Coordinates of C-alpha atoms in Angstrom, one line a residue:
X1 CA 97.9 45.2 -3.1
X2 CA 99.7 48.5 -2.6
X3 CA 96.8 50.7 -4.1
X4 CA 94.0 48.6 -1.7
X5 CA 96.7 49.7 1.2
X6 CA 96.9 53.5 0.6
X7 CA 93.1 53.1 -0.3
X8 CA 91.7 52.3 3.3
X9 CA 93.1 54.4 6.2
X10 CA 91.6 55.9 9.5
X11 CA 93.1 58.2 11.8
X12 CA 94.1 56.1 15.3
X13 CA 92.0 57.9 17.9
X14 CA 94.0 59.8 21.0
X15 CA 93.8 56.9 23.7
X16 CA 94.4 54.4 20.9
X17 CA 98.1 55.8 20.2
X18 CA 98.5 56.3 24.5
X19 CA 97.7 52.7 24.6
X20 CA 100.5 52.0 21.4
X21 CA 103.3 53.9 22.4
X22 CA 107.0 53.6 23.5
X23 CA 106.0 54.2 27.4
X24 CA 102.8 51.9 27.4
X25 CA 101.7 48.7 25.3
X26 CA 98.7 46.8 26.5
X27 CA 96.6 43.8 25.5
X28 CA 93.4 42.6 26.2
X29 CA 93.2 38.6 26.6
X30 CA 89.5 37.2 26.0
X31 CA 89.5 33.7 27.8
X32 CA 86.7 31.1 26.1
X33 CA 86.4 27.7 28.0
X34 CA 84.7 24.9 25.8
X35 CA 82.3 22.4 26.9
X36 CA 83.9 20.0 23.9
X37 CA 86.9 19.5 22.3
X38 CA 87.6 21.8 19.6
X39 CA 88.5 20.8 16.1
X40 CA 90.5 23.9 14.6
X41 CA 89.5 22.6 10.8
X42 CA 87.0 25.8 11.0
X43 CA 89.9 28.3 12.1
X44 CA 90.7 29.8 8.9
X45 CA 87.2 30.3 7.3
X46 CA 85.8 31.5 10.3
X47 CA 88.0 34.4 10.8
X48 CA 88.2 34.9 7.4
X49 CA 83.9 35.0 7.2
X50 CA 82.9 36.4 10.8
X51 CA 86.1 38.1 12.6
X52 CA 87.7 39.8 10.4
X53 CA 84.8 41.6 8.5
X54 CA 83.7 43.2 11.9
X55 CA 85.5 45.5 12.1
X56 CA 88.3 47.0 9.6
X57 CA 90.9 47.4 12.5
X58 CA 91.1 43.5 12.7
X59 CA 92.8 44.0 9.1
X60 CA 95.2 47.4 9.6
X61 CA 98.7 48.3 10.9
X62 CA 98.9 50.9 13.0
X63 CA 101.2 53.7 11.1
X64 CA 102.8 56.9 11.2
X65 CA 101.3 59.7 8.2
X66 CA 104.1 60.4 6.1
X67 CA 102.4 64.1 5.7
X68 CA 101.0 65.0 9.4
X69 CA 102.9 62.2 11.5
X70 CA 99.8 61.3 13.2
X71 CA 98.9 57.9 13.9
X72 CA 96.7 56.1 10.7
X73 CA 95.2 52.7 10.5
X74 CA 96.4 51.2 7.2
X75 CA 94.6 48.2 6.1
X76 CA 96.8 45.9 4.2
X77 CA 96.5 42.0 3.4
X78 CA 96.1 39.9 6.2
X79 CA 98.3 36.5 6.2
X80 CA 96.0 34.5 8.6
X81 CA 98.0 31.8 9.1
X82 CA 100.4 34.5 10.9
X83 CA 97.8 34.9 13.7
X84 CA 97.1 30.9 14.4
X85 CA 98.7 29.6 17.6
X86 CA 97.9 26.2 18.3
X87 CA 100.5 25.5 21.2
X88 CA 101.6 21.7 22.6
X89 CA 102.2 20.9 25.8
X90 CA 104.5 18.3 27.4
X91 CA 102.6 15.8 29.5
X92 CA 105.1 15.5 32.2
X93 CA 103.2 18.2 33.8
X94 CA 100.0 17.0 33.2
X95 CA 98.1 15.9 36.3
X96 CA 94.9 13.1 35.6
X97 CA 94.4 14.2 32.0
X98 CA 94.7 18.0 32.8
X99 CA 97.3 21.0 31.6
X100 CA 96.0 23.4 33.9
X101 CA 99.5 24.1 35.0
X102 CA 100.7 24.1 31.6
X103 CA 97.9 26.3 30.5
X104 CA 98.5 29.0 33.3
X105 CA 102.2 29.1 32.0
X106 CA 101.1 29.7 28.6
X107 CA 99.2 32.5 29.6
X108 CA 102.0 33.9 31.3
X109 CA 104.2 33.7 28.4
X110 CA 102.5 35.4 25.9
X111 CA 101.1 37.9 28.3
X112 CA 104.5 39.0 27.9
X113 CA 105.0 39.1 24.5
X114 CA 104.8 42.1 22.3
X115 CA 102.7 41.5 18.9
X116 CA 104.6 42.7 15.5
X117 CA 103.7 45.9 14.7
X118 CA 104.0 45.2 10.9
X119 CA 100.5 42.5 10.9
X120 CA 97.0 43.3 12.6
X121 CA 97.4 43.9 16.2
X122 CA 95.8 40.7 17.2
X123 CA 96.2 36.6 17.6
X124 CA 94.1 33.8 18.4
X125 CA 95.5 30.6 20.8
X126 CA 93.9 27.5 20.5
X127 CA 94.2 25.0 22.9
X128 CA 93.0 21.8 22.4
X129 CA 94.1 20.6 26.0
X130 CA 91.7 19.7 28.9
X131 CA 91.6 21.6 32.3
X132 CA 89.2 21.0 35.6
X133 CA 87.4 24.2 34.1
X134 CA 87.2 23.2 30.4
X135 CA 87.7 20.3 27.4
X136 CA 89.4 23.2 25.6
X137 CA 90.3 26.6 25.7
X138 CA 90.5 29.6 22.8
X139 CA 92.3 32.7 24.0
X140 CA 92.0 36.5 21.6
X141 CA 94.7 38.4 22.4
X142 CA 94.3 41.9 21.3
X143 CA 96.1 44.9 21.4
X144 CA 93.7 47.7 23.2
X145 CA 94.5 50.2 21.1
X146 CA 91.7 47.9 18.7
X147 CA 89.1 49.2 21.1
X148 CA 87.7 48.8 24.5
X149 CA 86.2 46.3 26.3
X150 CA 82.5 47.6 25.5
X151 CA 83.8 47.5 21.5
X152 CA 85.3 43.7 21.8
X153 CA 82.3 42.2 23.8
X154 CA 79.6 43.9 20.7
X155 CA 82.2 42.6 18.5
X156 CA 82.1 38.4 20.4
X157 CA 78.8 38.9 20.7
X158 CA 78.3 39.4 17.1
X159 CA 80.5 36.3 16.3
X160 CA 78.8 33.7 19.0
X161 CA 75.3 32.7 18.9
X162 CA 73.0 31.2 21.4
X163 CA 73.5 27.6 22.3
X164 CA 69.8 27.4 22.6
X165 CA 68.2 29.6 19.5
X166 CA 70.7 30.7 17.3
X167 CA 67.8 32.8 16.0
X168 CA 66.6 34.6 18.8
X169 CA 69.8 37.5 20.0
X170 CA 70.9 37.4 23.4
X171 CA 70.1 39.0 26.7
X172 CA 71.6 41.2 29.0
X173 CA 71.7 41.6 32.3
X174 CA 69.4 45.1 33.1
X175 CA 70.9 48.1 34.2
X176 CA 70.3 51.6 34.7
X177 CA 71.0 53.8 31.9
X178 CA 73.5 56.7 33.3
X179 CA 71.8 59.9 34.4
X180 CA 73.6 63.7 34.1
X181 CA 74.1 65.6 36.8
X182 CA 72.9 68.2 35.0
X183 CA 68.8 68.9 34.6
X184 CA 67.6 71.5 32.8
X185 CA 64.1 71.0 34.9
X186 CA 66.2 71.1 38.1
X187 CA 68.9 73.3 37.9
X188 CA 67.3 76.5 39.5
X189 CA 66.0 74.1 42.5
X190 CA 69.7 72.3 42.5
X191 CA 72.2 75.6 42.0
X192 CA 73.4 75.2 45.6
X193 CA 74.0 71.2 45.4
X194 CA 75.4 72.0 41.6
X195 CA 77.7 75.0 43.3
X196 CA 79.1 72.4 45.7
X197 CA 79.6 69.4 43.1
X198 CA 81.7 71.9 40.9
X199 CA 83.6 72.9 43.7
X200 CA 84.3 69.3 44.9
X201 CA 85.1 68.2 41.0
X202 CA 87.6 70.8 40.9
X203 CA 89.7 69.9 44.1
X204 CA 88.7 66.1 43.0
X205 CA 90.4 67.2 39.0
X206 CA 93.5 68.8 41.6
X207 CA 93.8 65.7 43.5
X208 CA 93.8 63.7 40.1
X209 CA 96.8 65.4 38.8
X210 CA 98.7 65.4 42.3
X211 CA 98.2 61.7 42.3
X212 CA 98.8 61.2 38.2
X213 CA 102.2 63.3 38.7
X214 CA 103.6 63.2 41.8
X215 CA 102.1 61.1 44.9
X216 CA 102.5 57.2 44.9
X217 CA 100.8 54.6 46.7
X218 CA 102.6 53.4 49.6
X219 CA 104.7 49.9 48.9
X220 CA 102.3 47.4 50.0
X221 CA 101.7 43.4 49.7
X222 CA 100.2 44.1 46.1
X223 CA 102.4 46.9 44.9
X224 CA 106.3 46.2 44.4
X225 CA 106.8 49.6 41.9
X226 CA 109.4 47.3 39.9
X227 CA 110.2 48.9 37.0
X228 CA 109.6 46.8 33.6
X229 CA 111.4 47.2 30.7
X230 CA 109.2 44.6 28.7
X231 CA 105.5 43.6 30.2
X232 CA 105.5 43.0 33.5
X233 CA 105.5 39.0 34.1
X234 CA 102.5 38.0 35.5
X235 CA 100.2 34.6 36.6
X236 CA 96.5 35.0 35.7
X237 CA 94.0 33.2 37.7
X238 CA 90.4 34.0 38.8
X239 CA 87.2 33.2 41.0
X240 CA 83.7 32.5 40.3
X241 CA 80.8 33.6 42.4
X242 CA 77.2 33.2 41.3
X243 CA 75.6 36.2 40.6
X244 CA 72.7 35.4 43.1
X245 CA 74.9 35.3 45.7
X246 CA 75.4 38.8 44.8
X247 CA 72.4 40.1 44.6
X248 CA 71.3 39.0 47.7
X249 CA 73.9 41.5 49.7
X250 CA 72.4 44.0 46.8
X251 CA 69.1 44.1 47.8
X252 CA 69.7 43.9 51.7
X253 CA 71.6 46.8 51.6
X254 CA 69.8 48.8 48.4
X255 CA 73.0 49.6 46.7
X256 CA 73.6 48.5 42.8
X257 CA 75.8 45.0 42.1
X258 CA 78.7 47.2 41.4
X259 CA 79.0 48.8 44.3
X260 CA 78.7 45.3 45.6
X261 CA 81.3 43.7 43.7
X262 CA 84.0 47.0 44.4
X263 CA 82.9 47.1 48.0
X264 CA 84.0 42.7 47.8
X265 CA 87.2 43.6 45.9
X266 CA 88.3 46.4 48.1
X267 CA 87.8 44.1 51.2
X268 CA 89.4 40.9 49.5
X269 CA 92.5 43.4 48.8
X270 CA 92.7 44.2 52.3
X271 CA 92.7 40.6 53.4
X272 CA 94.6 39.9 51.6
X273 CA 97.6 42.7 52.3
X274 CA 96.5 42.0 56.3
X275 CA 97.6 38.2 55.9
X276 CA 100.9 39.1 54.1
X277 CA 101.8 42.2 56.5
X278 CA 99.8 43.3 59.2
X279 CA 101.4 46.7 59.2
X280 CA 99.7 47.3 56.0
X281 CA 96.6 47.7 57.1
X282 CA 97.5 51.7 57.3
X283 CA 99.0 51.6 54.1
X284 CA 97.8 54.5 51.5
X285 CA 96.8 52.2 48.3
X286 CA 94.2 53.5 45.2
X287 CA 92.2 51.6 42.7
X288 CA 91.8 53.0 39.2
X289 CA 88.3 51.9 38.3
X290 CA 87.2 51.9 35.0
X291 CA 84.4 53.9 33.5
X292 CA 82.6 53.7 30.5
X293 CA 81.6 57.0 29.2
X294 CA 79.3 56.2 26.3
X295 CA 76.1 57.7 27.6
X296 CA 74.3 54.4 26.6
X297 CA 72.5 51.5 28.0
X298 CA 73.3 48.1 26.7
X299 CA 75.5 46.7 23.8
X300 CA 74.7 48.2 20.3
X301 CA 75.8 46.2 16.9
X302 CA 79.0 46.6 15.4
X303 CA 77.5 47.8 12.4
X304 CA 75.8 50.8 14.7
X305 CA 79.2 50.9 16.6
X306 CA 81.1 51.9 14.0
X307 CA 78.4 54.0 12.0
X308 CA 78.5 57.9 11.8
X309 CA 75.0 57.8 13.7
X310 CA 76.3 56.0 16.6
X311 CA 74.0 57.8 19.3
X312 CA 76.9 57.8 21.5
X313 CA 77.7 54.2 21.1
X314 CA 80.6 54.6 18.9
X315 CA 83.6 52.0 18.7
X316 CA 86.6 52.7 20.2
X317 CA 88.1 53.5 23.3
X318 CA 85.9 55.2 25.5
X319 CA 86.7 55.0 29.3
X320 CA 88.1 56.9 32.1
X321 CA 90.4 56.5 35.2
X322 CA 88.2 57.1 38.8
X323 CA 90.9 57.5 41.6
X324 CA 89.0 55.4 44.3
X325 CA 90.9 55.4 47.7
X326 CA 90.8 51.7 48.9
X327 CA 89.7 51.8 52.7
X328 CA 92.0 51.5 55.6
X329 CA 91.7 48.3 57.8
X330 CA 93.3 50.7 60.6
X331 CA 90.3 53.1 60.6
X332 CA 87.4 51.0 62.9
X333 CA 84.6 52.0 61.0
X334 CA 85.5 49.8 58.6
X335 CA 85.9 47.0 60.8
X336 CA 82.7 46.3 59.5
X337 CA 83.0 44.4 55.9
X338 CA 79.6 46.2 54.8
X339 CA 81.3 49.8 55.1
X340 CA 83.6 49.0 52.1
X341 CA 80.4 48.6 49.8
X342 CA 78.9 52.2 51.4
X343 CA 82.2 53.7 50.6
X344 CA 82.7 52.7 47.1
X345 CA 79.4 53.6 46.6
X346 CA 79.8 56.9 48.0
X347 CA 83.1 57.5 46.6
X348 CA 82.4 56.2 43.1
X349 CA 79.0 57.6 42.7
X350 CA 80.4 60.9 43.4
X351 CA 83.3 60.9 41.1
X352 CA 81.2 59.2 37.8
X353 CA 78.8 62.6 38.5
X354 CA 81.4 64.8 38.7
X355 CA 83.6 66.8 36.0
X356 CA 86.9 64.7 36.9
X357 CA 86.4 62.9 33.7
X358 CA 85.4 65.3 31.0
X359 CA 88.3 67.6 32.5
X360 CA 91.0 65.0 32.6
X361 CA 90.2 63.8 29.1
X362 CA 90.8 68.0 28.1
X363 CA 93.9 68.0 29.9
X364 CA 95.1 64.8 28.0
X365 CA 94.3 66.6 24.8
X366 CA 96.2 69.7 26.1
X367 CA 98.9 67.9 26.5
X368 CA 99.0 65.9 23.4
X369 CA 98.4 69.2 21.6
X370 CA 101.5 70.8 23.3
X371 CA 103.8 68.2 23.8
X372 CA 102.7 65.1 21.2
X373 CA 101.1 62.0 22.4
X374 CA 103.8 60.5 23.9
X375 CA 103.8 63.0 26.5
X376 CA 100.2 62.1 26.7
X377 CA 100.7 58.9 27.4
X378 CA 103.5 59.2 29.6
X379 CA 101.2 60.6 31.6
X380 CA 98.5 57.6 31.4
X381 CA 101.5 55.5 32.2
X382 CA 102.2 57.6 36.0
X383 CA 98.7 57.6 36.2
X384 CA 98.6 53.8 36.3
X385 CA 102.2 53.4 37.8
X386 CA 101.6 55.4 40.8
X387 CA 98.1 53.5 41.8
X388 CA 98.1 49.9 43.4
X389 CA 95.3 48.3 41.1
X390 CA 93.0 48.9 37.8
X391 CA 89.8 47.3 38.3
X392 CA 87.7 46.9 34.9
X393 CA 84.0 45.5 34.3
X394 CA 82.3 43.9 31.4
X395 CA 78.7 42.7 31.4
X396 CA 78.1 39.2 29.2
X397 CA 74.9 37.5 28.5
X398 CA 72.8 35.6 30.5
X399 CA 72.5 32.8 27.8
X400 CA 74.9 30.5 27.1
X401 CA 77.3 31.1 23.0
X402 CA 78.2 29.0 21.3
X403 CA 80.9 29.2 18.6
X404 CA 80.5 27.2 15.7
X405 CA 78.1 25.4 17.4
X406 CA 80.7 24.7 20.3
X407 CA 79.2 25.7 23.5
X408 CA 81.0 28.2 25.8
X409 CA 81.0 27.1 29.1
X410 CA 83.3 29.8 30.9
X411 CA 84.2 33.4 29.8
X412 CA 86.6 35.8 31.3
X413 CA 89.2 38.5 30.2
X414 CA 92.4 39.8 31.4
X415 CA 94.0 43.5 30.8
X416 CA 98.1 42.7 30.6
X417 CA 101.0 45.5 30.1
X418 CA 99.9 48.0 32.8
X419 CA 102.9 49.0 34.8
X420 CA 100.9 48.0 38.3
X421 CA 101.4 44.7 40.5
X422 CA 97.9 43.6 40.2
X423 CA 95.1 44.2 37.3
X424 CA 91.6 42.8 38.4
X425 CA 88.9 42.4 35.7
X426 CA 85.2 41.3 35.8
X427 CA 82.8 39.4 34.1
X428 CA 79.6 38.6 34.2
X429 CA 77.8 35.3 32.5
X430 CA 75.4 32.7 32.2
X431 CA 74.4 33.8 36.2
X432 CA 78.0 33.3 37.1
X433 CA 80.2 36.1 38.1
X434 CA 84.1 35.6 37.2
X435 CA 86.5 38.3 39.1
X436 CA 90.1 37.2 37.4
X437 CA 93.6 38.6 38.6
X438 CA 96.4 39.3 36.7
X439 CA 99.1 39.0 39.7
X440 CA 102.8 40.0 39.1
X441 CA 104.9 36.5 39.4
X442 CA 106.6 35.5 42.2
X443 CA 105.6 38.5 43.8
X444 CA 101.9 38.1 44.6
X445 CA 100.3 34.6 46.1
X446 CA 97.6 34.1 43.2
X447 CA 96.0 31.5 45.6
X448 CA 96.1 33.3 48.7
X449 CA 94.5 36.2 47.1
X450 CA 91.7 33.8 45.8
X451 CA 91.1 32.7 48.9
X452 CA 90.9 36.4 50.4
X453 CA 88.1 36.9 47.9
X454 CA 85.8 34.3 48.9
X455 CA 86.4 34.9 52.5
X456 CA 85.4 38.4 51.5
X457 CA 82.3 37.7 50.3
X458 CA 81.5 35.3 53.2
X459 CA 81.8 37.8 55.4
X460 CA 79.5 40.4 53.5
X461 CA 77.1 37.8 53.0
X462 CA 77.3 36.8 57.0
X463 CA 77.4 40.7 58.0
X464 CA 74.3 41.7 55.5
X465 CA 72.4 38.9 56.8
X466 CA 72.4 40.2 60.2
X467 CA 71.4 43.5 59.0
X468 CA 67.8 41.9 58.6
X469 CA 67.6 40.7 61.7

């Protein structure tokens, strides 16, 4: 087995060994819920026929080069057994044939736990229990380093199959593809407009590293700045919205469903913070929202994914950091729920067009150049440390999977190691929007939150509607 080791290696990419490092560890949880009970019989064939063949990360250690001391994914024999959790639960806690309570603890626990870094960066839970959501539950947990959430949702996709037509391949929701700034048709007519975005990208770049560096959020309802030697001990819980709901502030104010679903989680936030502390409605507090930036529209295969001719689609992790400022409650133009959707879209619209990104991502590679990546990713770590929320999005299908022909009647993920208070992640599926929260324990009301959420959207819906009349 030693000669198929040393046979198989890949170089870990930059972000990948940020994301793996002695500063900053994080996971990605990917949440199914079952319509039916499971039977785990099929456990070890199918990740020995469909999961691990997608993808030659799912079979590597991450390692040091004994010549060059980079970082190299070594593939090496994968004991599968190793990577099978199938946990029991006491039913003391059980409440009318549910573990919901049991389940939520789970979670917590091994969102704390640190995966051996001498097996494949990745486990699978399986549990068998019922909650009010599901007749069982499976949960991936994944080291990010693996890739990003774009990667891991190509890679499920190409592991589930319709519950309907296995044959036919599943749809997405549409969406724009992104559009450059920069024209070649335009960019006489647009050199003044260019002139001023370049200008405002720089002292946008400025402000990134001021606020990366130096300049925390303020201590608010959702930030405690506790400093974490292990993973940070959270709860994990979530809401569900229907995506028509969504679309309907969408259209009556011509603004995309992102904008509407930031503009919802900014607002919720701010409830939220209002009903814990009313002086922190003046409180300075950022969200780090996630960008993807593969110029692409839609999911590719894995097999195009991690091909040479990838048209920009490659596996990985491919994302960036936009600072977004999360409105003041103090200011009175945002008394009005609706201006939190203008302003994301103002503020993150300008920022995705902008050279923040491409100059960060230099800046990271100066610094890892200079100083080694863990410099690099001390800096990711302050970065995240020194905002009050990440906020990450991933699209699903509009069909229902099914797994083994097991349908899956819920889907939703969770980010876990950041060193932030909350982590808020979104997914999109079968018409339903799930927003989940990864809330730090004891220290945020998981429930209370939720129900600043849904009073959010209530009040968009309520305030949009009388934009009409």
């Amino acid at each position: 087995m030693e000669g198929f080791e040393e046979e198989i290696t890949e170089p870990v990419s930059p972000t990948g060994q940020y994301l793996n490092s002695s500063c900053l560890c994080v996971y990605i949880l990917g949440v199914l819920e079952f319509e039916i009970s499971i039977d785990d019989c099929q456990t070890l064939s199918l990740l020995q026929d469909v999961f691990l063949p997608i993808n030659t990360r799912f079979s590597s250690i991450m390692i040091k080069d004994q010549f060059n001391g980079e970082k190299i994914w070594k593939r090496v024999e994968v004991n599968l057994e190793d990577h099978i959790n199938v946990p029991e639960f006491s039913s003391e806690k059980s409440c009318n044939s549910f573990y919901d309570e049991s389940l939520d603890e789970y979670m917590s626990k091994i969102s704390m736990e640190h995966l051996p870094q001498d097996r494949p960066l990745w486990d699978i839970h399986i549990i068998k229990y019922p909650t009010k959501n599901a007749a069982a539950t499976v949960v991936f947990k994944l080291h990010h380093a693996l890739g990003d959430g774009y990667s891991l949702m190509g890679a499920l996709l190409s592991c589930l199959e319709r519950a309907d037509n296995p044959s036919l391949p599943f749809t997405l929701p549409s969406s724009q593809k992104p559009k450059s700034i920069f024209s070649t048709k335009a960019i006489i007519k647009r050199f003044p407009s260019i002139f001023s975005s370049t200008l405002r990208s720089m002292m946008d770049f400025g402000w990134s590293i001021v606020k990366s560096s130096m300049i925390e959020d303020d201590l608010t309802p959702i930030r405690s700045r506790a400093d974490d030697v292990k993973l940070r001990k959270i709860t994990i819980s979530n809401v569900s919205f229907t995506m028509e709901r969504i679309k309907e502030v969408k259209s009556r104010l011509d603004v995309s469903i992102n904008d509407v679903i930031a503009g919802l989680i900014f607002f919720g936030i701010r409830l939220y913070m209002l009903e814990i502390n009313q002086e922190s409605r003046k409180a300075s507090s950022t969200a780090l929202v996630l960008l993807n930036t593969r110029n692409i529209k839609g999911y590719k295969s894995v097999k195009e994914m991690v091909s040479k001719n990838n048209n920009g689609a490659a596996w990985g992790n491919q994302f960036a950091f936009l600072h977004i400022p999360i409105p003041k409650l103090n200011d009175p133009k945002f008394e009005n729920p609706l201006e939190f959707i203008w302003e994301a879209h103002k503020e993150i619209s300008r920022k995705k067009n902008s050279l923040v990104t491409p100059l960060t991502g230099m800046l990271l590679n100066m610094v890892k150049t200079i100083r080694g990546p863990e410099a690099a990713a001390r800096y990711v770590h302050s970065t995240l440390r020194n905002s009050s929320t990440t906020i990450s999005n991933i699209i699903g299908p509009v069909e229902q999977m099914a797994l083994a022909n097991h349908p899956v009647k819920g889907l939703y993920f969770m980010v876990v190691g950041p060193p932030e208070s909350l982590t808020v992640t979104i997914m999109s599926y079968m018409g339903k929007l799930r927003i989940a929260f990864g809330s730090e324990k004891d220290f945020i009301d998981k429930q209370k939150m939720k129900s600043c959420m849904e009073k959010s959207l209530e009040m968009i819906i309520k305030a949009s509607t009388k934009t009409m009349a």
